[in-house]
Coordinates of C-alpha atoms in Angstrom, one line a residue:
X1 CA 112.7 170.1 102.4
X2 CA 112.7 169.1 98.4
X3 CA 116.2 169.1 98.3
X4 CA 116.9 167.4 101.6
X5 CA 115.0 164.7 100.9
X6 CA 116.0 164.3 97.1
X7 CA 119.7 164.8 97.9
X8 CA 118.7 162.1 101.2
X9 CA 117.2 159.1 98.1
X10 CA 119.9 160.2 95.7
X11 CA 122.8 159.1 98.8
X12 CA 120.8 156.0 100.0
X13 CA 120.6 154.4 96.2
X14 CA 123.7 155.4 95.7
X15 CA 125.4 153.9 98.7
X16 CA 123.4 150.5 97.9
X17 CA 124.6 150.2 94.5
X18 CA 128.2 151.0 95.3
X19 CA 129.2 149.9 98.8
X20 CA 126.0 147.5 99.4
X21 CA 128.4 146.2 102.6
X22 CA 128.3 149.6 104.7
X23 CA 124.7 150.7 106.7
X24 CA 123.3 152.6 104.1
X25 CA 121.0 153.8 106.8
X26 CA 122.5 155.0 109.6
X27 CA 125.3 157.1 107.1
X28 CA 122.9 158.7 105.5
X29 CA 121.1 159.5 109.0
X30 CA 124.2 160.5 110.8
X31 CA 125.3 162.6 108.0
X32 CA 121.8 164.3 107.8
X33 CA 121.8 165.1 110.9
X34 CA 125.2 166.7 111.1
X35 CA 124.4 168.4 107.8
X36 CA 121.2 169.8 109.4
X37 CA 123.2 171.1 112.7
X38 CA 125.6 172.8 110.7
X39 CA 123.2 174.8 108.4
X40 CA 120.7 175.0 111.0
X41 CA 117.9 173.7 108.6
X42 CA 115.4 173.7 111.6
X43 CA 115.6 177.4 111.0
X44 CA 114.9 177.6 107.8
X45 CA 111.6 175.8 107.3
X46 CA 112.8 172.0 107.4
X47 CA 111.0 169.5 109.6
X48 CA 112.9 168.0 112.3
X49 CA 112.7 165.6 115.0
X50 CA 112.8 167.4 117.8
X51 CA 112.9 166.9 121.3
X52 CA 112.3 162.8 121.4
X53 CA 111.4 161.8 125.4
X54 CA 114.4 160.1 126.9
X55 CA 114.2 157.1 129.3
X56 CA 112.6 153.8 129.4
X57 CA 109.2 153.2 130.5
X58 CA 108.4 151.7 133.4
X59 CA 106.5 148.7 133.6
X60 CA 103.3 148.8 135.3
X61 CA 99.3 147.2 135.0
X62 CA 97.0 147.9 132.6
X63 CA 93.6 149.0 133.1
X64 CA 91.9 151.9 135.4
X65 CA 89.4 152.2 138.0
X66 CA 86.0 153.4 138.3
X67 CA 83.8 155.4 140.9
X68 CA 84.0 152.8 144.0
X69 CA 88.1 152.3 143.3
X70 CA 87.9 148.8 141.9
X71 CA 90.4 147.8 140.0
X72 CA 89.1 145.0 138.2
X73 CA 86.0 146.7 137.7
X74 CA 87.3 149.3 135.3
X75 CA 89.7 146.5 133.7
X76 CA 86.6 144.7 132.6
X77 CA 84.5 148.3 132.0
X78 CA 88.1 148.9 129.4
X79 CA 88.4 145.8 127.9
X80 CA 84.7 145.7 126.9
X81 CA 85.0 149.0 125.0
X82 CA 88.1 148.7 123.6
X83 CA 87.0 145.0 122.5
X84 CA 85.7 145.3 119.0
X85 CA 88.5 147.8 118.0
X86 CA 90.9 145.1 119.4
X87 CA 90.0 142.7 117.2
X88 CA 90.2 144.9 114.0
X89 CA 93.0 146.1 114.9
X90 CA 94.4 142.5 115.3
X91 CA 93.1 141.3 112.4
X92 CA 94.3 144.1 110.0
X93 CA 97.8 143.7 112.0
X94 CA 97.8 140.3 111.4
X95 CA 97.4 140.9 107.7
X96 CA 100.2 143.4 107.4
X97 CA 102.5 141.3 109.0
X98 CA 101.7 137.9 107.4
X99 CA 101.9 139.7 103.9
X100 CA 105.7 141.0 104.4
X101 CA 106.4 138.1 105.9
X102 CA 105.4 136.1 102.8
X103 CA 107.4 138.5 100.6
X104 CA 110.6 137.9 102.2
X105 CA 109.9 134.7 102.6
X106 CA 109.6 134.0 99.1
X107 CA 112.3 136.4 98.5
X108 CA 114.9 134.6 100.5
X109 CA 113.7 130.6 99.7
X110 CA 112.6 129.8 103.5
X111 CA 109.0 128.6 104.9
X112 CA 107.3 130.9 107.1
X113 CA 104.8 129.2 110.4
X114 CA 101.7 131.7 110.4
X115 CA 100.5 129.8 113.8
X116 CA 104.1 131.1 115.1
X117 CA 104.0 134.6 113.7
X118 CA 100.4 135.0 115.2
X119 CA 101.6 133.5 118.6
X120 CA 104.9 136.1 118.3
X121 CA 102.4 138.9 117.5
X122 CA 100.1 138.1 120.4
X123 CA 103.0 137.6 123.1
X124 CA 104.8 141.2 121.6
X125 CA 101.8 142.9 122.3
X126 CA 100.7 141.1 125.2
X127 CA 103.9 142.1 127.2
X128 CA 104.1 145.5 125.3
X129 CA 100.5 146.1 127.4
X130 CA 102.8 146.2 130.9
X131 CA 104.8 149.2 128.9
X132 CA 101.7 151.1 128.0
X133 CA 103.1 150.4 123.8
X134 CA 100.7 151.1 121.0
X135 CA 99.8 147.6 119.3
X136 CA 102.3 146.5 117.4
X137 CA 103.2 144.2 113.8
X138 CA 105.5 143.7 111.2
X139 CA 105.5 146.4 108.8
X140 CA 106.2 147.3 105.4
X141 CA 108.3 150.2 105.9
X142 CA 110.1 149.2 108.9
X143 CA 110.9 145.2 107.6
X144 CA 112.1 147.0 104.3
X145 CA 114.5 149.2 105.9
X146 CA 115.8 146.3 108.2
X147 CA 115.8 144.1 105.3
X148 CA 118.2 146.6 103.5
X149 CA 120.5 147.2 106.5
X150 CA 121.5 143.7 105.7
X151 CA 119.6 142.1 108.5
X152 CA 119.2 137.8 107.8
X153 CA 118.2 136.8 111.5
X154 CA 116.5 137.6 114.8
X155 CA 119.8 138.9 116.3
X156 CA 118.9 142.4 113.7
X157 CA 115.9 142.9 116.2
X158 CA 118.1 141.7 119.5
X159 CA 120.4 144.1 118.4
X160 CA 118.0 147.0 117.3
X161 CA 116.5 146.3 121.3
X162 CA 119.7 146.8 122.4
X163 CA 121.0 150.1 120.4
X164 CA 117.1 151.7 121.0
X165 CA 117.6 151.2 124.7
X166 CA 121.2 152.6 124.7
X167 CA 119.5 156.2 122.5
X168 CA 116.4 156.5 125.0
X169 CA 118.7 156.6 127.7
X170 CA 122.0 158.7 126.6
X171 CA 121.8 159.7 122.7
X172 CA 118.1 161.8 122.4
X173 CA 119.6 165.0 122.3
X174 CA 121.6 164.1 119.3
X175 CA 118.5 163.1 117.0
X176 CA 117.3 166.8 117.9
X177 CA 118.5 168.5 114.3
X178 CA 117.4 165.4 112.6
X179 CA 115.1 166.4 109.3
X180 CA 112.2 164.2 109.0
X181 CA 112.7 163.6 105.5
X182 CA 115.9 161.8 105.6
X183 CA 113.6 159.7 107.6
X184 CA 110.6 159.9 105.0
X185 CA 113.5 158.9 102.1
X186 CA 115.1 155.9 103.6
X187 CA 111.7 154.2 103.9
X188 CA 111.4 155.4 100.2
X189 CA 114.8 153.6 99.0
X190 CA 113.4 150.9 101.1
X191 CA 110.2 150.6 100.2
X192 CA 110.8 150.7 96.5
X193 CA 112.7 147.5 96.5
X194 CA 109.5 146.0 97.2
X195 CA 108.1 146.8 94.1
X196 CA 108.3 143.7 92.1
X197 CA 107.6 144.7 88.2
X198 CA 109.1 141.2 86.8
X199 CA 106.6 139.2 88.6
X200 CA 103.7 141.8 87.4
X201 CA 104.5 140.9 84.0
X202 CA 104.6 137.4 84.9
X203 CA 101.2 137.5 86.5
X204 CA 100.2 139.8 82.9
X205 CA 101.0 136.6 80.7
X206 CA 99.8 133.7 83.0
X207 CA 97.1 134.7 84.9
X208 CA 95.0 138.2 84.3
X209 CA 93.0 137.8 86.6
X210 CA 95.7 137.4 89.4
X211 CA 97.1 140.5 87.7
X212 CA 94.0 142.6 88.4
X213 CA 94.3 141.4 91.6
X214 CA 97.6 142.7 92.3
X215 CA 96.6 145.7 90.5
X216 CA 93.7 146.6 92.4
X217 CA 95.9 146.1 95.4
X218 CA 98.6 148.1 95.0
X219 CA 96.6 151.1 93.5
X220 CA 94.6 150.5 97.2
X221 CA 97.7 150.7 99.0
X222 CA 98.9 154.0 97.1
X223 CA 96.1 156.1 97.3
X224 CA 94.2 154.8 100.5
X225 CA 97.2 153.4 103.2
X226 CA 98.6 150.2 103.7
X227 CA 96.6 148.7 106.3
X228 CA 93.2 149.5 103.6
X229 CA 95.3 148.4 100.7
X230 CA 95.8 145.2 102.6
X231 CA 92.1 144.7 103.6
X232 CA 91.1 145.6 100.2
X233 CA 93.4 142.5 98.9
X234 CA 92.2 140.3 101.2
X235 CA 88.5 140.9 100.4
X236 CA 89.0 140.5 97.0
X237 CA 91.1 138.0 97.5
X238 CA 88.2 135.8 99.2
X239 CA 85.5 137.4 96.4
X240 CA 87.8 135.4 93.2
X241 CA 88.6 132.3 95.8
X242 CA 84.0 132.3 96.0
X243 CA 84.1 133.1 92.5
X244 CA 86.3 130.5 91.2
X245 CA 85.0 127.4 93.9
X246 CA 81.0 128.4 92.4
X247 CA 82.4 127.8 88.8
X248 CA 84.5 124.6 88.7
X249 CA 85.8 123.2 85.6
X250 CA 83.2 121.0 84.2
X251 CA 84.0 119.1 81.1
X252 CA 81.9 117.3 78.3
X253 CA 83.6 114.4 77.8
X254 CA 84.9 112.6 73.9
X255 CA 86.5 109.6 73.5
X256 CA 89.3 109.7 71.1
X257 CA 89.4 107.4 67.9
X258 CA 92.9 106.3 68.2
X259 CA 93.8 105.7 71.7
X260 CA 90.2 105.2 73.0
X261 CA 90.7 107.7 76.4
X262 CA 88.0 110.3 77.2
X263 CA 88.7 113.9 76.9
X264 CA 87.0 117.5 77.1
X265 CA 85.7 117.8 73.7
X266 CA 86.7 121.8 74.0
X267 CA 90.5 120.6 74.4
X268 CA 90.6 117.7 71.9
X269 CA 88.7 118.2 68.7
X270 CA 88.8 115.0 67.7
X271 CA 87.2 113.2 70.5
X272 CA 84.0 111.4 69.3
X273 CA 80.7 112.1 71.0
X274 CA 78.5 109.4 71.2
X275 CA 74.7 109.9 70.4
X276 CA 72.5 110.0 73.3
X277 CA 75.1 109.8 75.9
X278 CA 76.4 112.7 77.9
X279 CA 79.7 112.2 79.4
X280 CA 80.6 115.1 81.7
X281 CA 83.5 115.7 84.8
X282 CA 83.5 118.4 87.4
X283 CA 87.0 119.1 88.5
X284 CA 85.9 119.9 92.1
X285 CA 84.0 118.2 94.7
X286 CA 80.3 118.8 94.6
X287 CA 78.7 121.1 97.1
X288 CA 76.2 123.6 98.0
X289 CA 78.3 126.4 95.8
X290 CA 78.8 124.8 92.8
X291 CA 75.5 122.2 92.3
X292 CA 73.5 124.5 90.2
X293 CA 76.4 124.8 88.1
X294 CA 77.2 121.2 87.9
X295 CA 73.2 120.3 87.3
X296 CA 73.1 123.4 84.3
X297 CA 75.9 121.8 82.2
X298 CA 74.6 118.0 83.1
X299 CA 71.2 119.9 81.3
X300 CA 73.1 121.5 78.7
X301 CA 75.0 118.5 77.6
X302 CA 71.9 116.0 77.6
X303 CA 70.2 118.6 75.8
X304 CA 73.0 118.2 72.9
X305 CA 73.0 114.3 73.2
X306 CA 69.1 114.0 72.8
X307 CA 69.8 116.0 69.5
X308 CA 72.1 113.4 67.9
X309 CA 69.7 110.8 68.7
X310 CA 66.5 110.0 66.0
X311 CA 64.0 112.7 65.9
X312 CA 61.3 110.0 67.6
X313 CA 63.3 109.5 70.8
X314 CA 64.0 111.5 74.1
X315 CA 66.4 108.8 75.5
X316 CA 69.5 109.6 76.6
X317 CA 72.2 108.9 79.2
X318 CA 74.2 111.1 81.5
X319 CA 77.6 109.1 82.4
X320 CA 79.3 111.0 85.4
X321 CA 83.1 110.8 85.6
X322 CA 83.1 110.9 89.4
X323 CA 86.9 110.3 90.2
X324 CA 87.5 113.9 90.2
X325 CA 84.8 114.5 93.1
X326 CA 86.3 113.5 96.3
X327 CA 82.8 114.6 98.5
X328 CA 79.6 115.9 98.3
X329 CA 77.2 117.6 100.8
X330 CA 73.2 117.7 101.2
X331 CA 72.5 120.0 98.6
X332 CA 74.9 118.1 96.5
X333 CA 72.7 115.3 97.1
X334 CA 69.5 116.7 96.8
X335 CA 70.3 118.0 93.3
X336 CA 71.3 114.9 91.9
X337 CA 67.9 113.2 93.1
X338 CA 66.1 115.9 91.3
X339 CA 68.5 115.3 88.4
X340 CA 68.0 111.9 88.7
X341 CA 64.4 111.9 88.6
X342 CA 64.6 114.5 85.5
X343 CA 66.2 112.4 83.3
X344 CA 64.5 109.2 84.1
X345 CA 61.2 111.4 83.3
X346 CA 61.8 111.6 80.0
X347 CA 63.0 107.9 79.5
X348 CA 67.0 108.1 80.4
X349 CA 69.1 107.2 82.7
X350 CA 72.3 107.8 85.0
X351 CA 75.4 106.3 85.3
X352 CA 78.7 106.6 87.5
X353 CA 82.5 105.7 87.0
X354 CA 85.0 105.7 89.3
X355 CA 83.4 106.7 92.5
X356 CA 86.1 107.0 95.6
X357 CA 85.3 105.2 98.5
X358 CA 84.2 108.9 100.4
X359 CA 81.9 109.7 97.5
X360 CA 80.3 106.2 97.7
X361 CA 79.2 106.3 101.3
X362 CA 77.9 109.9 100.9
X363 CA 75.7 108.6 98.1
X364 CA 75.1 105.2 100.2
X365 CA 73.9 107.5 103.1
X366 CA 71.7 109.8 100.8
X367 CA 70.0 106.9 99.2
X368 CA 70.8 107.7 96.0
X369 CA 73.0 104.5 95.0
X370 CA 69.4 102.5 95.1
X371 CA 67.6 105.4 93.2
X372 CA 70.6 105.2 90.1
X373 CA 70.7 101.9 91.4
X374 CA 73.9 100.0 92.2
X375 CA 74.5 98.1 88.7
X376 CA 74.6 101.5 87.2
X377 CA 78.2 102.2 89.0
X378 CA 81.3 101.4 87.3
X379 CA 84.7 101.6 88.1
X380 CA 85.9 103.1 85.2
X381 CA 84.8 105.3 82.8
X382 CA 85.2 102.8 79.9
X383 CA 82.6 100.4 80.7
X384 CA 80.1 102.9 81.8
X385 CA 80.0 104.7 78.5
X386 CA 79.8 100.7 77.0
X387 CA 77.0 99.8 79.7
X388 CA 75.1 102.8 78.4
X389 CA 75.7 102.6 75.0
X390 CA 74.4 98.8 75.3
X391 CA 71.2 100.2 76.9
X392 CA 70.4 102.9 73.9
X393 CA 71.2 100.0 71.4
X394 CA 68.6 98.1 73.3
X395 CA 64.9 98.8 72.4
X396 CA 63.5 96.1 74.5
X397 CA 63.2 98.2 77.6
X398 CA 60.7 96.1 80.1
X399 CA 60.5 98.8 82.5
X400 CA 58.2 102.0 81.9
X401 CA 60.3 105.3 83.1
X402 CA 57.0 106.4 85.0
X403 CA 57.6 103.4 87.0
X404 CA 61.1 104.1 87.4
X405 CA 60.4 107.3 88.5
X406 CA 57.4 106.6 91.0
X407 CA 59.5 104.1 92.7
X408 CA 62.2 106.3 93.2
X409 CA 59.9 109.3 94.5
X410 CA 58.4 106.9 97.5
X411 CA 62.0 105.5 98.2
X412 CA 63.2 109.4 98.3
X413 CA 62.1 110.1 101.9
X414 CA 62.8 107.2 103.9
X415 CA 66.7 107.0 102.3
X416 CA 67.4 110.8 102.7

């Protein structure tokens, strides 16, 4: 069996490389399978195919029937039982075949529909159900194979309906002698065209934590089966898509001495922080998963601009760069109050810059425009970070933060 299915990989790479034109395949099959007549390999401790059941199945409805003879009864009884398997199974099938799909796709420079495949998938199987089939998908194996054959279009599968029908009905007995690994090998040849090293190494440079990814993948799909290695991607797939939305990029903010633009002062070394003001972006919108990161580094960096400022003074401003932040939802909101009311505690205050319009009315509807209050928004960056610096620089401050803050608390309820 070694030797059949080494000498069966050695022919189909070799046929690939030198005569990439002819059905790699189907020579290698029909050449097995005369090769395995002749010696009589079935004898001698090779696996073969064996009898394979000729004819095509007749189509008929599904379902079965219970004590009292009822038809629809049972169908209901079935489809009950069967349901939550039937929707695993269509999920992981699903998942198999939109993941090959992707690979060719990318492969061959077209645009895949994944409405369309899932429609294709659910009609296949839906008429397959009159036939009594097994649920079917794209596969890796199978799509490899077909892929090598040379197939580019739909016709492959027309035609592969077409030559299937023509074997169930006249050519079984010839697959008799067949060894399974010839079978077992051409999926190999296949199959390991699909390893992409170059794009590993990519993903090694660029991104290591897509890397892992892929790693973690494949190493599922050796050991455990390519349905699990395919669930196990997708899980951790969703885990670094959860890990990466709760930990935006959130930026303190510089402005540089020559051209005067804002910039993260971890990129751009020489972009001057002003004392007492806190100028800080979010690269994301804000929401339930990311607000107690987005109030943490709003702390953190008032925290650093109250320590540039005169040992007798708390004041400070937090300046918000909010063009990044396209939305917001109620736990967005109800952090910034209490942020809000946290710096005015201790004698700041808060200020926005380039709000977009959806932002705006979220903050409108929340009540917090009238608790920063509305001469506090900017539409630029620029004159916020002026307007604040004008406040600090002003010592003459008529209005008591407790005030502030005790206005805002009674306004709280009745806007929110």
């Amino acid at each position: 069996t070694l030797l059949v299915g080494t000498v069966a990989i050695g022919a189909g790479i070799l046929l690939r490389r030198t005569a990439p034109r002819l059905p790699g395949p189907m020579v290698v099959v029909v050449a097995g399978t005369l090769a395995s007549w002749l010696l009589g390999l079935g004898g001698r401790g090779v696996d073969v195919v064996g009898v394979v059941p000729a004819g095509l199945p007749l189509p008929r409805l599904p379902g079965s029937t219970v004590g009292d003879g009822s038809w629809l009864v049972g169908t209901l009884a079935d489809a009950r039982s069967l349901l939550p398997v039937a929707i695993a199974i269509s999920l992981v099938g699903f998942m198999e075949s939109i993941a090959v799909a992707k690979v060719y796709a990318s492969r061959n420079r077209y645009d895949i529909d994944a409405d369309q495949e899932l429609r294709a998938l659910g009609a296949a199987n839906l008429a397959g159900a009159f036939f009594q089939s097994f649920p079917v998908t794209g596969g890796f194996s199978r799509t490899a194979v077909n892929g090598q054959a040379g197939a580019r279009s739909q016709i492959a599968s027309l035609v592969s309906v077409v030559v299937v029908g023509v074997t169930l009905l006249f050519l079984t007995p010839l697959f008799y002698p067949l060894p399974k690994a010839i079978l077992a090998a051409i999926i190999v040849v296949a199959v390991a065209g699909l390893v992409d090293v170059k794009t590993a190494r990519t993903l090694w440079r660029i991104d290591r934590q897509d890397f892992a990814l892929m790693a973690a993948t494949f190493l599922a799909t050796l050991f455990l089966g390519i349905e699990e290695g395919i669930v196990v991607g997708a899980a951790l797939s969703i885990m670094v898509v959860l890990y990466r939305i709760t930990r935006p990029s959130i930026s303190v903010l510089g402005r540089e001495p020559v051209t005067g633009r804002f910039r993260s002062i971890d990129h751009h070394p020489d972009a001057k922080i002003e004392p007492g003001i806190a100028v800080l972006r979010m690269d994301a919108s804000l929401f339930y998963g990311n607000a107690e990161a987005f109030r943490d580094a709003a702390r953190e960096a008032l925290a650093g601009a109250r320590a540039r400022m005169p040992p007798e003074t708390e004041r400070a401003v937090l300046v918000v760069d909010g063009y990044p932040i396209n939305r917001t939802d109620s736990t967005g909101l109800h952090m910034l109050h209490e942020l809000v009311y946290e710096i005015r505690a201790v004698g700041g205050r808060v200020y926005l810059a380039g709000v977009k319009r959806s932002l705006a009315e979220a903050l409108e509807a929340g009540g917090l425009t009238n608790v920063v209050g509305p001469e506090h928004f900017f539409p630029d960056l620029p004159p916020a970070v002026d307007a604040a610096h004008a406040w600090l620089r002003d010592a003459d401050d008529p209005t008591p933060a407790s005030d502030l803050d005790i206005a805002a608390r009674v306004a709280r309820p009745e806007a929110l």
